[in-house]
């Protein structure tokens, strides 16, 4: 479904007043914005191209990037069908023969049209993955198996009856290759495999290893570090001690941003990362640009482990690299993908719902939702506010009470009691609306006016990187009362940061959260608020991501029509990465 806009009037800034022909028609229909049109016209002037069909294709390539794709497939863009789209075969021939392609201003590859920058990045990712697969590290197989036996024995003493066959197989495979893609849904033991692998690799290198753990957001990085250390608690004391100093950071912090270039980093092909092992969690959130920068920064003789769930939402920026890599290597004997399938995090009901969403089985999902399980609740009401209030208010009060008493750890723990997840930011199903509703409920319950920006108990979500303060996009926190006044306590990846609230510029209230921004986090109870079935944001990946944030209980608020619409719609992103990896020798 095409993401359209409706012009407000003739002065709408999204209308390109100087556009003519096809560009004007599709701009007026809401398919293209003025920015898409102006970039296409500028490239046309640079390359001496005035064919309106080619310029339309370029404008669609610009729109594609804004929508999360890295290229445009002209065979799939004719939506709505009643617009004056060019004949497909003649359109493709005109684009392929365009001087814009000949000059390299745009790229035509596998019947896909790219802006030059994204074709270069995709090519680099393919080349770097192939180069890393061309050689293999030296490994003592017997020692690795012995290490895994020791680790498994320790974990089975701590958790009798558990099986770790999948994790051991993944670790043995990862030890013998420079790149590993470790996939699996929530609770499948990905962190267990990571911690076990690190112990095994440390045994291979008694002189020590430089290990880096990273994730796209601060919240995900903090959770990765905590999870690895929690897994290590089951290990023997000597193994636990070797992992005690391993810390995690955001991917941006690991690569060290270049102050003069928003898409470049100080660690690059000419200044590689010093680490011997780099583990990146929540890799589904890594964009094509970030993956290209990561691959050029990791040493060729360093192990890279990409960890994630390919069925989750992709990055908010262009690219769906993790799912593309998994599809590209599917069925190949040299695949670096190690898949974990047995889930251990939550109960059978949430797992059954997640599986129905993953496989696109709407009937099975509705069966689970309507079965009356304690762990899965379905609310299909015209006004669900009373059902949402009972859980959301209790969680907000728990945060407020701990913050009021200056209990930093208690307040931060209480943040993870409940998540209200929305698809939208605005409107009756949006984050802003529900943040206000919960604050109104808090005021009615406690008498607190909550008009100050730094009210006690305000849950915070950092929305931009601030390298000076050491807080990053995705970090969460809470305003806590202290003897010196209100302080913002942010749960950063390297520990809580105590800051004056006035120093935090880019923060939002986090009583409710968008599903996109919930990635990398978990909560005991999750409420998923689905918009009506006409919402263009509804997708299977969105619904799956929301449900799998829950540890013990999930509540789905929405109609049957909304549920079926979400499950039936895929968040497709145009990319040539999977095809190019599959064809690579």
JSON list of N, CA, C and O in Angstrom, two decimals, residues 143-156 159 164-172 174-175 182 189-204 209 211 213 227-229 231-235 239 242-243 279 340:
[
{"chain": "A", "resi": 143, "resn": "UNK", "atom": "N", "xyz": [39.48, -28.35, 22.03]},
{"chain": "A", "resi": 143, "resn": "UNK", "atom": "CA", "xyz": [39.42, -27.43, 23.16]},
{"chain": "A", "resi": 143, "resn": "UNK", "atom": "C", "xyz": [38.07, -26.71, 23.21]},
{"chain": "A", "resi": 143, "resn": "UNK", "atom": "O", "xyz": [37.50, -26.51, 24.29]},
{"chain": "A", "resi": 144, "resn": "UNK", "atom": "N", "xyz": [37.55, -26.35, 22.04]},
{"chain": "A", "resi": 144, "resn": "UNK", "atom": "CA", "xyz": [36.26, -25.66, 22.00]},
{"chain": "A", "resi": 144, "resn": "UNK", "atom": "C", "xyz": [35.16, -26.57, 22.52]},
{"chain": "A", "resi": 144, "resn": "UNK", "atom": "O", "xyz": [34.28, -26.13, 23.29]},
{"chain": "A", "resi": 145, "resn": "UNK", "atom": "N", "xyz": [35.17, -27.81, 22.13]},
{"chain": "A", "resi": 145, "resn": "UNK", "atom": "CA", "xyz": [34.16, -28.75, 22.62]},
{"chain": "A", "resi": 145, "resn": "UNK", "atom": "C", "xyz": [34.29, -28.94, 24.13]},
{"chain": "A", "resi": 145, "resn": "UNK", "atom": "O", "xyz": [33.29, -29.03, 24.85]},
{"chain": "A", "resi": 146, "resn": "UNK", "atom": "N", "xyz": [35.53, -29.00, 24.60]},
{"chain": "A", "resi": 146, "resn": "UNK", "atom": "CA", "xyz": [35.76, -29.13, 26.04]},
{"chain": "A", "resi": 146, "resn": "UNK", "atom": "C", "xyz": [35.23, -27.90, 26.79]},
{"chain": "A", "resi": 146, "resn": "UNK", "atom": "O", "xyz": [34.61, -28.03, 27.86]},
{"chain": "A", "resi": 147, "resn": "UNK", "atom": "N", "xyz": [35.44, -26.72, 26.23]},
{"chain": "A", "resi": 147, "resn": "UNK", "atom": "CA", "xyz": [34.94, -25.49, 26.84]},
{"chain": "A", "resi": 147, "resn": "UNK", "atom": "C", "xyz": [33.42, -25.51, 26.92]},
{"chain": "A", "resi": 147, "resn": "UNK", "atom": "O", "xyz": [32.82, -25.15, 27.96]},
{"chain": "A", "resi": 148, "resn": "UNK", "atom": "N", "xyz": [32.78, -25.94, 25.84]},
{"chain": "A", "resi": 148, "resn": "UNK", "atom": "CA", "xyz": [31.32, -25.98, 25.83]},
{"chain": "A", "resi": 148, "resn": "UNK", "atom": "C", "xyz": [30.79, -27.01, 26.83]},
{"chain": "A", "resi": 148, "resn": "UNK", "atom": "O", "xyz": [29.77, -26.77, 27.49]},
{"chain": "A", "resi": 149, "resn": "UNK", "atom": "N", "xyz": [31.47, -28.13, 26.96]},
{"chain": "A", "resi": 149, "resn": "UNK", "atom": "CA", "xyz": [31.04, -29.14, 27.94]},
{"chain": "A", "resi": 149, "resn": "UNK", "atom": "C", "xyz": [31.11, -28.58, 29.36]},
{"chain": "A", "resi": 149, "resn": "UNK", "atom": "O", "xyz": [30.21, -28.80, 30.17]},
{"chain": "A", "resi": 150, "resn": "UNK", "atom": "N", "xyz": [32.17, -27.83, 29.64]},
{"chain": "A", "resi": 150, "resn": "UNK", "atom": "CA", "xyz": [32.31, -27.24, 30.98]},
{"chain": "A", "resi": 150, "resn": "UNK", "atom": "C", "xyz": [31.22, -26.20, 31.24]},
{"chain": "A", "resi": 150, "resn": "UNK", "atom": "O", "xyz": [30.61, -26.18, 32.32]},
{"chain": "A", "resi": 151, "resn": "UNK", "atom": "N", "xyz": [30.96, -25.36, 30.25]},
{"chain": "A", "resi": 151, "resn": "UNK", "atom": "CA", "xyz": [29.95, -24.31, 30.40]},
{"chain": "A", "resi": 151, "resn": "UNK", "atom": "C", "xyz": [28.56, -24.93, 30.56]},
{"chain": "A", "resi": 151, "resn": "UNK", "atom": "O", "xyz": [27.78, -24.53, 31.44]},
{"chain": "A", "resi": 152, "resn": "UNK", "atom": "N", "xyz": [28.24, -25.92, 29.74]},
{"chain": "A", "resi": 152, "resn": "UNK", "atom": "CA", "xyz": [26.92, -26.56, 29.81]},
{"chain": "A", "resi": 152, "resn": "UNK", "atom": "C", "xyz": [26.73, -27.26, 31.15]},
{"chain": "A", "resi": 152, "resn": "UNK", "atom": "O", "xyz": [25.65, -27.19, 31.77]},
{"chain": "A", "resi": 153, "resn": "UNK", "atom": "N", "xyz": [27.77, -27.93, 31.63]},
{"chain": "A", "resi": 153, "resn": "UNK", "atom": "CA", "xyz": [27.67, -28.61, 32.92]},
{"chain": "A", "resi": 153, "resn": "UNK", "atom": "C", "xyz": [27.37, -27.61, 34.03]},
{"chain": "A", "resi": 153, "resn": "UNK", "atom": "O", "xyz": [26.54, -27.86, 34.92]},
{"chain": "A", "resi": 154, "resn": "UNK", "atom": "N", "xyz": [28.02, -26.45, 33.99]},
{"chain": "A", "resi": 154, "resn": "UNK", "atom": "CA", "xyz": [27.77, -25.42, 35.00]},
{"chain": "A", "resi": 154, "resn": "UNK", "atom": "C", "xyz": [26.34, -24.90, 34.90]},
{"chain": "A", "resi": 154, "resn": "UNK", "atom": "O", "xyz": [25.66, -24.71, 35.92]},
{"chain": "A", "resi": 155, "resn": "UNK", "atom": "N", "xyz": [25.86, -24.66, 33.69]},
{"chain": "A", "resi": 155, "resn": "UNK", "atom": "CA", "xyz": [24.49, -24.14, 33.52]},
{"chain": "A", "resi": 155, "resn": "UNK", "atom": "C", "xyz": [23.45, -25.17, 33.92]},
{"chain": "A", "resi": 155, "resn": "UNK", "atom": "O", "xyz": [22.41, -24.82, 34.49]},
{"chain": "A", "resi": 156, "resn": "UNK", "atom": "N", "xyz": [23.72, -26.43, 33.65]},
{"chain": "A", "resi": 156, "resn": "UNK", "atom": "CA", "xyz": [22.75, -27.46, 34.04]},
{"chain": "A", "resi": 156, "resn": "UNK", "atom": "C", "xyz": [22.71, -27.67, 35.55]},
{"chain": "A", "resi": 156, "resn": "UNK", "atom": "O", "xyz": [21.68, -28.06, 36.10]},
{"chain": "A", "resi": 159, "resn": "UNK", "atom": "N", "xyz": [20.49, -24.76, 36.42]},
{"chain": "A", "resi": 159, "resn": "UNK", "atom": "CA", "xyz": [19.13, -24.89, 35.89]},
{"chain": "A", "resi": 159, "resn": "UNK", "atom": "C", "xyz": [18.92, -26.33, 35.44]},
{"chain": "A", "resi": 159, "resn": "UNK", "atom": "O", "xyz": [19.00, -26.63, 34.24]},
{"chain": "A", "resi": 164, "resn": "UNK", "atom": "N", "xyz": [20.90, -27.31, 26.07]},
{"chain": "A", "resi": 164, "resn": "UNK", "atom": "CA", "xyz": [21.66, -26.24, 25.41]},
{"chain": "A", "resi": 164, "resn": "UNK", "atom": "C", "xyz": [22.28, -26.71, 24.10]},
{"chain": "A", "resi": 164, "resn": "UNK", "atom": "O", "xyz": [23.27, -26.15, 23.65]},
{"chain": "A", "resi": 165, "resn": "UNK", "atom": "N", "xyz": [21.67, -27.73, 23.48]},
{"chain": "A", "resi": 165, "resn": "UNK", "atom": "CA", "xyz": [22.24, -28.29, 22.26]},
{"chain": "A", "resi": 165, "resn": "UNK", "atom": "C", "xyz": [22.32, -27.24, 21.15]},
{"chain": "A", "resi": 165, "resn": "UNK", "atom": "O", "xyz": [23.33, -27.16, 20.42]},
{"chain": "A", "resi": 166, "resn": "UNK", "atom": "N", "xyz": [21.27, -26.44, 20.98]},
{"chain": "A", "resi": 166, "resn": "UNK", "atom": "CA", "xyz": [21.27, -25.44, 19.91]},
{"chain": "A", "resi": 166, "resn": "UNK", "atom": "C", "xyz": [22.36, -24.39, 20.15]},
{"chain": "A", "resi": 166, "resn": "UNK", "atom": "O", "xyz": [23.06, -23.98, 19.22]},
{"chain": "A", "resi": 167, "resn": "UNK", "atom": "N", "xyz": [22.50, -23.96, 21.42]},
{"chain": "A", "resi": 167, "resn": "UNK", "atom": "CA", "xyz": [23.51, -22.95, 21.74]},
{"chain": "A", "resi": 167, "resn": "UNK", "atom": "C", "xyz": [24.92, -23.48, 21.50]},
{"chain": "A", "resi": 167, "resn": "UNK", "atom": "O", "xyz": [25.78, -22.76, 20.98]},
{"chain": "A", "resi": 168, "resn": "UNK", "atom": "N", "xyz": [25.16, -24.74, 21.88]},
{"chain": "A", "resi": 168, "resn": "UNK", "atom": "CA", "xyz": [26.49, -25.34, 21.68]},
{"chain": "A", "resi": 168, "resn": "UNK", "atom": "C", "xyz": [26.81, -25.43, 20.20]},
{"chain": "A", "resi": 168, "resn": "UNK", "atom": "O", "xyz": [27.92, -25.09, 19.75]},
{"chain": "A", "resi": 169, "resn": "UNK", "atom": "N", "xyz": [25.85, -25.87, 19.39]},
{"chain": "A", "resi": 169, "resn": "UNK", "atom": "CA", "xyz": [26.07, -25.97, 17.95]},
{"chain": "A", "resi": 169, "resn": "UNK", "atom": "C", "xyz": [26.39, -24.60, 17.35]},
{"chain": "A", "resi": 169, "resn": "UNK", "atom": "O", "xyz": [27.28, -24.47, 16.49]},
{"chain": "A", "resi": 170, "resn": "UNK", "atom": "N", "xyz": [25.68, -23.58, 17.83]},
{"chain": "A", "resi": 170, "resn": "UNK", "atom": "CA", "xyz": [25.93, -22.22, 17.32]},
{"chain": "A", "resi": 170, "resn": "UNK", "atom": "C", "xyz": [27.33, -21.75, 17.71]},
{"chain": "A", "resi": 170, "resn": "UNK", "atom": "O", "xyz": [28.04, -21.12, 16.89]},
{"chain": "A", "resi": 171, "resn": "UNK", "atom": "N", "xyz": [27.75, -22.04, 18.93]},
{"chain": "A", "resi": 171, "resn": "UNK", "atom": "CA", "xyz": [29.09, -21.63, 19.39]},
{"chain": "A", "resi": 171, "resn": "UNK", "atom": "C", "xyz": [30.19, -22.33, 18.62]},
{"chain": "A", "resi": 171, "resn": "UNK", "atom": "O", "xyz": [31.20, -21.70, 18.24]},
{"chain": "A", "resi": 172, "resn": "UNK", "atom": "N", "xyz": [30.03, -23.62, 18.37]},
{"chain": "A", "resi": 172, "resn": "UNK", "atom": "CA", "xyz": [31.04, -24.37, 17.63]},
{"chain": "A", "resi": 172, "resn": "UNK", "atom": "C", "xyz": [31.17, -23.84, 16.20]},
{"chain": "A", "resi": 172, "resn": "UNK", "atom": "O", "xyz": [32.27, -23.73, 15.65]},
{"chain": "A", "resi": 174, "resn": "UNK", "atom": "N", "xyz": [30.37, -20.72, 15.26]},
{"chain": "A", "resi": 174, "resn": "UNK", "atom": "CA", "xyz": [30.90, -19.35, 15.32]},
{"chain": "A", "resi": 174, "resn": "UNK", "atom": "C", "xyz": [32.40, -19.33, 15.55]},
{"chain": "A", "resi": 174, "resn": "UNK", "atom": "O", "xyz": [33.09, -18.43, 15.08]},
{"chain": "A", "resi": 175, "resn": "UNK", "atom": "N", "xyz": [32.92, -20.32, 16.27]},
{"chain": "A", "resi": 175, "resn": "UNK", "atom": "CA", "xyz": [34.35, -20.35, 16.55]},
{"chain": "A", "resi": 175, "resn": "UNK", "atom": "C", "xyz": [35.17, -20.51, 15.28]},
{"chain": "A", "resi": 175, "resn": "UNK", "atom": "O", "xyz": [36.32, -20.05, 15.20]},
{"chain": "A", "resi": 182, "resn": "UNK", "atom": "N", "xyz": [23.61, -14.85, 14.39]},
{"chain": "A", "resi": 182, "resn": "UNK", "atom": "CA", "xyz": [22.90, -15.67, 15.37]},
{"chain": "A", "resi": 182, "resn": "UNK", "atom": "C", "xyz": [21.47, -15.16, 15.46]},
{"chain": "A", "resi": 182, "resn": "UNK", "atom": "O", "xyz": [21.23, -14.05, 15.94]},
{"chain": "A", "resi": 189, "resn": "UNK", "atom": "N", "xyz": [17.51, -18.12, 23.80]},
{"chain": "A", "resi": 189, "resn": "UNK", "atom": "CA", "xyz": [18.83, -18.36, 24.35]},
{"chain": "A", "resi": 189, "resn": "UNK", "atom": "C", "xyz": [19.96, -17.73, 23.57]},
{"chain": "A", "resi": 189, "resn": "UNK", "atom": "O", "xyz": [21.10, -18.21, 23.61]},
{"chain": "A", "resi": 190, "resn": "UNK", "atom": "N", "xyz": [19.68, -16.64, 22.87]},
{"chain": "A", "resi": 190, "resn": "UNK", "atom": "CA", "xyz": [20.75, -15.97, 22.10]},
{"chain": "A", "resi": 190, "resn": "UNK", "atom": "C", "xyz": [21.84, -15.44, 23.03]},
{"chain": "A", "resi": 190, "resn": "UNK", "atom": "O", "xyz": [23.03, -15.56, 22.74]},
{"chain": "A", "resi": 191, "resn": "UNK", "atom": "N", "xyz": [21.44, -14.84, 24.16]},
{"chain": "A", "resi": 191, "resn": "UNK", "atom": "CA", "xyz": [22.44, -14.31, 25.09]},
{"chain": "A", "resi": 191, "resn": "UNK", "atom": "C", "xyz": [23.23, -15.44, 25.75]},
{"chain": "A", "resi": 191, "resn": "UNK", "atom": "O", "xyz": [24.43, -15.30, 26.00]},
{"chain": "A", "resi": 192, "resn": "UNK", "atom": "N", "xyz": [22.57, -16.56, 26.02]},
{"chain": "A", "resi": 192, "resn": "UNK", "atom": "CA", "xyz": [23.27, -17.73, 26.56]},
{"chain": "A", "resi": 192, "resn": "UNK", "atom": "C", "xyz": [24.36, -18.17, 25.58]},
{"chain": "A", "resi": 192, "resn": "UNK", "atom": "O", "xyz": [25.50, -18.47, 25.99]},
{"chain": "A", "resi": 193, "resn": "UNK", "atom": "N", "xyz": [24.02, -18.20, 24.30]},
{"chain": "A", "resi": 193, "resn": "UNK", "atom": "CA", "xyz": [25.01, -18.58, 23.28]},
{"chain": "A", "resi": 193, "resn": "UNK", "atom": "C", "xyz": [26.16, -17.58, 23.22]},
{"chain": "A", "resi": 193, "resn": "UNK", "atom": "O", "xyz": [27.32, -17.97, 23.10]},
{"chain": "A", "resi": 194, "resn": "UNK", "atom": "N", "xyz": [25.84, -16.29, 23.32]},
{"chain": "A", "resi": 194, "resn": "UNK", "atom": "CA", "xyz": [26.89, -15.26, 23.28]},
{"chain": "A", "resi": 194, "resn": "UNK", "atom": "C", "xyz": [27.84, -15.42, 24.45]},
{"chain": "A", "resi": 194, "resn": "UNK", "atom": "O", "xyz": [29.08, -15.42, 24.29]},
{"chain": "A", "resi": 195, "resn": "UNK", "atom": "N", "xyz": [27.30, -15.55, 25.67]},
{"chain": "A", "resi": 195, "resn": "UNK", "atom": "CA", "xyz": [28.16, -15.69, 26.85]},
{"chain": "A", "resi": 195, "resn": "UNK", "atom": "C", "xyz": [29.00, -16.96, 26.76]},
{"chain": "A", "resi": 195, "resn": "UNK", "atom": "O", "xyz": [30.20, -16.96, 27.10]},
{"chain": "A", "resi": 196, "resn": "UNK", "atom": "N", "xyz": [28.39, -18.05, 26.31]},
{"chain": "A", "resi": 196, "resn": "UNK", "atom": "CA", "xyz": [29.15, -19.32, 26.17]},
{"chain": "A", "resi": 196, "resn": "UNK", "atom": "C", "xyz": [30.23, -19.19, 25.13]},
{"chain": "A", "resi": 196, "resn": "UNK", "atom": "O", "xyz": [31.36, -19.69, 25.31]},
{"chain": "A", "resi": 197, "resn": "UNK", "atom": "N", "xyz": [29.93, -18.54, 24.02]},
{"chain": "A", "resi": 197, "resn": "UNK", "atom": "CA", "xyz": [30.92, -18.35, 22.96]},
{"chain": "A", "resi": 197, "resn": "UNK", "atom": "C", "xyz": [32.11, -17.54, 23.47]},
{"chain": "A", "resi": 197, "resn": "UNK", "atom": "O", "xyz": [33.27, -17.88, 23.18]},
{"chain": "A", "resi": 198, "resn": "UNK", "atom": "N", "xyz": [31.85, -16.50, 24.23]},
{"chain": "A", "resi": 198, "resn": "UNK", "atom": "CA", "xyz": [32.94, -15.67, 24.75]},
{"chain": "A", "resi": 198, "resn": "UNK", "atom": "C", "xyz": [33.87, -16.49, 25.64]},
{"chain": "A", "resi": 198, "resn": "UNK", "atom": "O", "xyz": [35.10, -16.36, 25.57]},
{"chain": "A", "resi": 199, "resn": "UNK", "atom": "N", "xyz": [33.29, -17.35, 26.48]},
{"chain": "A", "resi": 199, "resn": "UNK", "atom": "CA", "xyz": [34.13, -18.21, 27.33]},
{"chain": "A", "resi": 199, "resn": "UNK", "atom": "C", "xyz": [34.97, -19.14, 26.47]},
{"chain": "A", "resi": 199, "resn": "UNK", "atom": "O", "xyz": [36.18, -19.32, 26.70]},
{"chain": "A", "resi": 200, "resn": "UNK", "atom": "N", "xyz": [34.33, -19.75, 25.45]},
{"chain": "A", "resi": 200, "resn": "UNK", "atom": "CA", "xyz": [35.08, -20.66, 24.58]},
{"chain": "A", "resi": 200, "resn": "UNK", "atom": "C", "xyz": [36.21, -19.96, 23.84]},
{"chain": "A", "resi": 200, "resn": "UNK", "atom": "O", "xyz": [37.31, -20.50, 23.72]},
{"chain": "A", "resi": 201, "resn": "UNK", "atom": "N", "xyz": [35.96, -18.74, 23.36]},
{"chain": "A", "resi": 201, "resn": "UNK", "atom": "CA", "xyz": [37.01, -18.01, 22.65]},
{"chain": "A", "resi": 201, "resn": "UNK", "atom": "C", "xyz": [38.11, -17.57, 23.59]},
{"chain": "A", "resi": 201, "resn": "UNK", "atom": "O", "xyz": [39.30, -17.54, 23.20]},
{"chain": "A", "resi": 202, "resn": "UNK", "atom": "N", "xyz": [37.78, -17.22, 24.83]},
{"chain": "A", "resi": 202, "resn": "UNK", "atom": "CA", "xyz": [38.82, -16.87, 25.81]},
{"chain": "A", "resi": 202, "resn": "UNK", "atom": "C", "xyz": [39.70, -18.08, 26.11]},
{"chain": "A", "resi": 202, "resn": "UNK", "atom": "O", "xyz": [40.91, -17.92, 26.33]},
{"chain": "A", "resi": 203, "resn": "UNK", "atom": "N", "xyz": [39.13, -19.28, 26.12]},
{"chain": "A", "resi": 203, "resn": "UNK", "atom": "CA", "xyz": [39.94, -20.48, 26.29]},
{"chain": "A", "resi": 203, "resn": "UNK", "atom": "C", "xyz": [40.90, -20.66, 25.10]},
{"chain": "A", "resi": 203, "resn": "UNK", "atom": "O", "xyz": [42.03, -21.13, 25.27]},
{"chain": "A", "resi": 204, "resn": "UNK", "atom": "N", "xyz": [40.46, -20.29, 23.91]},
{"chain": "A", "resi": 204, "resn": "UNK", "atom": "CA", "xyz": [41.30, -20.41, 22.72]},
{"chain": "A", "resi": 204, "resn": "UNK", "atom": "C", "xyz": [42.46, -19.41, 22.75]},
{"chain": "A", "resi": 204, "resn": "UNK", "atom": "O", "xyz": [43.48, -19.62, 22.10]},
{"chain": "A", "resi": 209, "resn": "UNK", "atom": "N", "xyz": [41.46, -11.54, 25.19]},
{"chain": "A", "resi": 209, "resn": "UNK", "atom": "CA", "xyz": [40.82, -11.02, 24.00]},
{"chain": "A", "resi": 209, "resn": "UNK", "atom": "C", "xyz": [40.22, -9.65, 24.30]},
{"chain": "A", "resi": 209, "resn": "UNK", "atom": "O", "xyz": [39.75, -9.40, 25.41]},
{"chain": "A", "resi": 211, "resn": "UNK", "atom": "N", "xyz": [37.16, -7.60, 23.77]},
{"chain": "A", "resi": 211, "resn": "UNK", "atom": "CA", "xyz": [35.77, -7.93, 23.43]},
{"chain": "A", "resi": 211, "resn": "UNK", "atom": "C", "xyz": [34.92, -6.66, 23.48]},
{"chain": "A", "resi": 211, "resn": "UNK", "atom": "O", "xyz": [35.01, -5.89, 24.44]},
{"chain": "A", "resi": 213, "resn": "UNK", "atom": "N", "xyz": [30.86, -5.42, 23.16]},
{"chain": "A", "resi": 213, "resn": "UNK", "atom": "CA", "xyz": [29.44, -5.69, 23.04]},
{"chain": "A", "resi": 213, "resn": "UNK", "atom": "C", "xyz": [28.76, -4.39, 22.64]},
{"chain": "A", "resi": 213, "resn": "UNK", "atom": "O", "xyz": [29.07, -3.33, 23.20]},
{"chain": "A", "resi": 227, "resn": "UNK", "atom": "N", "xyz": [22.27, -8.87, 30.57]},
{"chain": "A", "resi": 227, "resn": "UNK", "atom": "CA", "xyz": [21.91, -10.26, 30.27]},
{"chain": "A", "resi": 227, "resn": "UNK", "atom": "C", "xyz": [23.14, -11.15, 30.21]},
{"chain": "A", "resi": 227, "resn": "UNK", "atom": "O", "xyz": [23.11, -12.29, 30.69]},
{"chain": "A", "resi": 228, "resn": "UNK", "atom": "N", "xyz": [24.23, -10.66, 29.62]},
{"chain": "A", "resi": 228, "resn": "UNK", "atom": "CA", "xyz": [25.46, -11.47, 29.55]},
{"chain": "A", "resi": 228, "resn": "UNK", "atom": "C", "xyz": [25.98, -11.76, 30.95]},
{"chain": "A", "resi": 228, "resn": "UNK", "atom": "O", "xyz": [26.38, -12.89, 31.26]},
{"chain": "A", "resi": 229, "resn": "UNK", "atom": "N", "xyz": [25.96, -10.75, 31.82]},
{"chain": "A", "resi": 229, "resn": "UNK", "atom": "CA", "xyz": [26.44, -10.96, 33.19]},
{"chain": "A", "resi": 229, "resn": "UNK", "atom": "C", "xyz": [25.51, -11.89, 33.97]},
{"chain": "A", "resi": 229, "resn": "UNK", "atom": "O", "xyz": [25.97, -12.69, 34.80]},
{"chain": "A", "resi": 231, "resn": "UNK", "atom": "N", "xyz": [23.74, -14.34, 32.64]},
{"chain": "A", "resi": 231, "resn": "UNK", "atom": "CA", "xyz": [24.04, -15.69, 32.16]},
{"chain": "A", "resi": 231, "resn": "UNK", "atom": "C", "xyz": [25.33, -16.21, 32.78]},
{"chain": "A", "resi": 231, "resn": "UNK", "atom": "O", "xyz": [25.43, -17.39, 33.13]},
{"chain": "A", "resi": 232, "resn": "UNK", "atom": "N", "xyz": [26.31, -15.33, 32.93]},
{"chain": "A", "resi": 232, "resn": "UNK", "atom": "CA", "xyz": [27.61, -15.74, 33.48]},
{"chain": "A", "resi": 232, "resn": "UNK", "atom": "C", "xyz": [27.51, -16.16, 34.94]},
{"chain": "A", "resi": 232, "resn": "UNK", "atom": "O", "xyz": [28.40, -16.87, 35.43]},
{"chain": "A", "resi": 233, "resn": "UNK", "atom": "N", "xyz": [26.46, -15.73, 35.65]},
{"chain": "A", "resi": 233, "resn": "UNK", "atom": "CA", "xyz": [26.30, -16.13, 37.05]},
{"chain": "A", "resi": 233, "resn": "UNK", "atom": "C", "xyz": [26.18, -17.63, 37.21]},
{"chain": "A", "resi": 233, "resn": "UNK", "atom": "O", "xyz": [26.47, -18.17, 38.28]},
{"chain": "A", "resi": 234, "resn": "UNK", "atom": "N", "xyz": [25.74, -18.32, 36.15]},
{"chain": "A", "resi": 234, "resn": "UNK", "atom": "CA", "xyz": [25.62, -19.78, 36.22]},
{"chain": "A", "resi": 234, "resn": "UNK", "atom": "C", "xyz": [26.94, -20.47, 35.92]},
{"chain": "A", "resi": 234, "resn": "UNK", "atom": "O", "xyz": [27.06, -21.67, 36.14]},
{"chain": "A", "resi": 235, "resn": "UNK", "atom": "N", "xyz": [27.95, -19.75, 35.44]},
{"chain": "A", "resi": 235, "resn": "UNK", "atom": "CA", "xyz": [29.23, -20.35, 35.07]},
{"chain": "A", "resi": 235, "resn": "UNK", "atom": "C", "xyz": [30.09, -20.60, 36.30]},
{"chain": "A", "resi": 235, "resn": "UNK", "atom": "O", "xyz": [29.82, -20.10, 37.40]},
{"chain": "A", "resi": 239, "resn": "UNK", "atom": "N", "xyz": [35.31, -18.66, 35.04]},
{"chain": "A", "resi": 239, "resn": "UNK", "atom": "CA", "xyz": [34.70, -18.16, 33.80]},
{"chain": "A", "resi": 239, "resn": "UNK", "atom": "C", "xyz": [33.91, -16.88, 34.07]},
{"chain": "A", "resi": 239, "resn": "UNK", "atom": "O", "xyz": [33.92, -15.95, 33.26]},
{"chain": "A", "resi": 242, "resn": "UNK", "atom": "N", "xyz": [36.16, -13.89, 34.23]},
{"chain": "A", "resi": 242, "resn": "UNK", "atom": "CA", "xyz": [36.71, -13.42, 32.96]},
{"chain": "A", "resi": 242, "resn": "UNK", "atom": "C", "xyz": [35.72, -12.55, 32.18]},
{"chain": "A", "resi": 242, "resn": "UNK", "atom": "O", "xyz": [36.12, -11.74, 31.36]},
{"chain": "A", "resi": 243, "resn": "UNK", "atom": "N", "xyz": [34.43, -12.73, 32.45]},
{"chain": "A", "resi": 243, "resn": "UNK", "atom": "CA", "xyz": [33.41, -11.93, 31.76]},
{"chain": "A", "resi": 243, "resn": "UNK", "atom": "C", "xyz": [32.97, -10.72, 32.57]},
{"chain": "A", "resi": 243, "resn": "UNK", "atom": "O", "xyz": [32.21, -9.89, 32.06]},
{"chain": "A", "resi": 279, "resn": "UNK", "atom": "N", "xyz": [30.40, -8.15, 19.20]},
{"chain": "A", "resi": 279, "resn": "UNK", "atom": "CA", "xyz": [29.05, -8.72, 19.24]},
{"chain": "A", "resi": 279, "resn": "UNK", "atom": "C", "xyz": [28.05, -7.58, 19.15]},
{"chain": "A", "resi": 279, "resn": "UNK", "atom": "O", "xyz": [28.10, -6.65, 19.96]},
{"chain": "A", "resi": 340, "resn": "UNK", "atom": "N", "xyz": [18.46, -20.28, 16.34]},
{"chain": "A", "resi": 340, "resn": "UNK", "atom": "CA", "xyz": [17.95, -20.89, 17.57]},
{"chain": "A", "resi": 340, "resn": "UNK", "atom": "C", "xyz": [16.43, -20.85, 17.51]},
{"chain": "A", "resi": 340, "resn": "UNK", "atom": "O", "xyz": [15.84, -19.83, 17.15]}
]
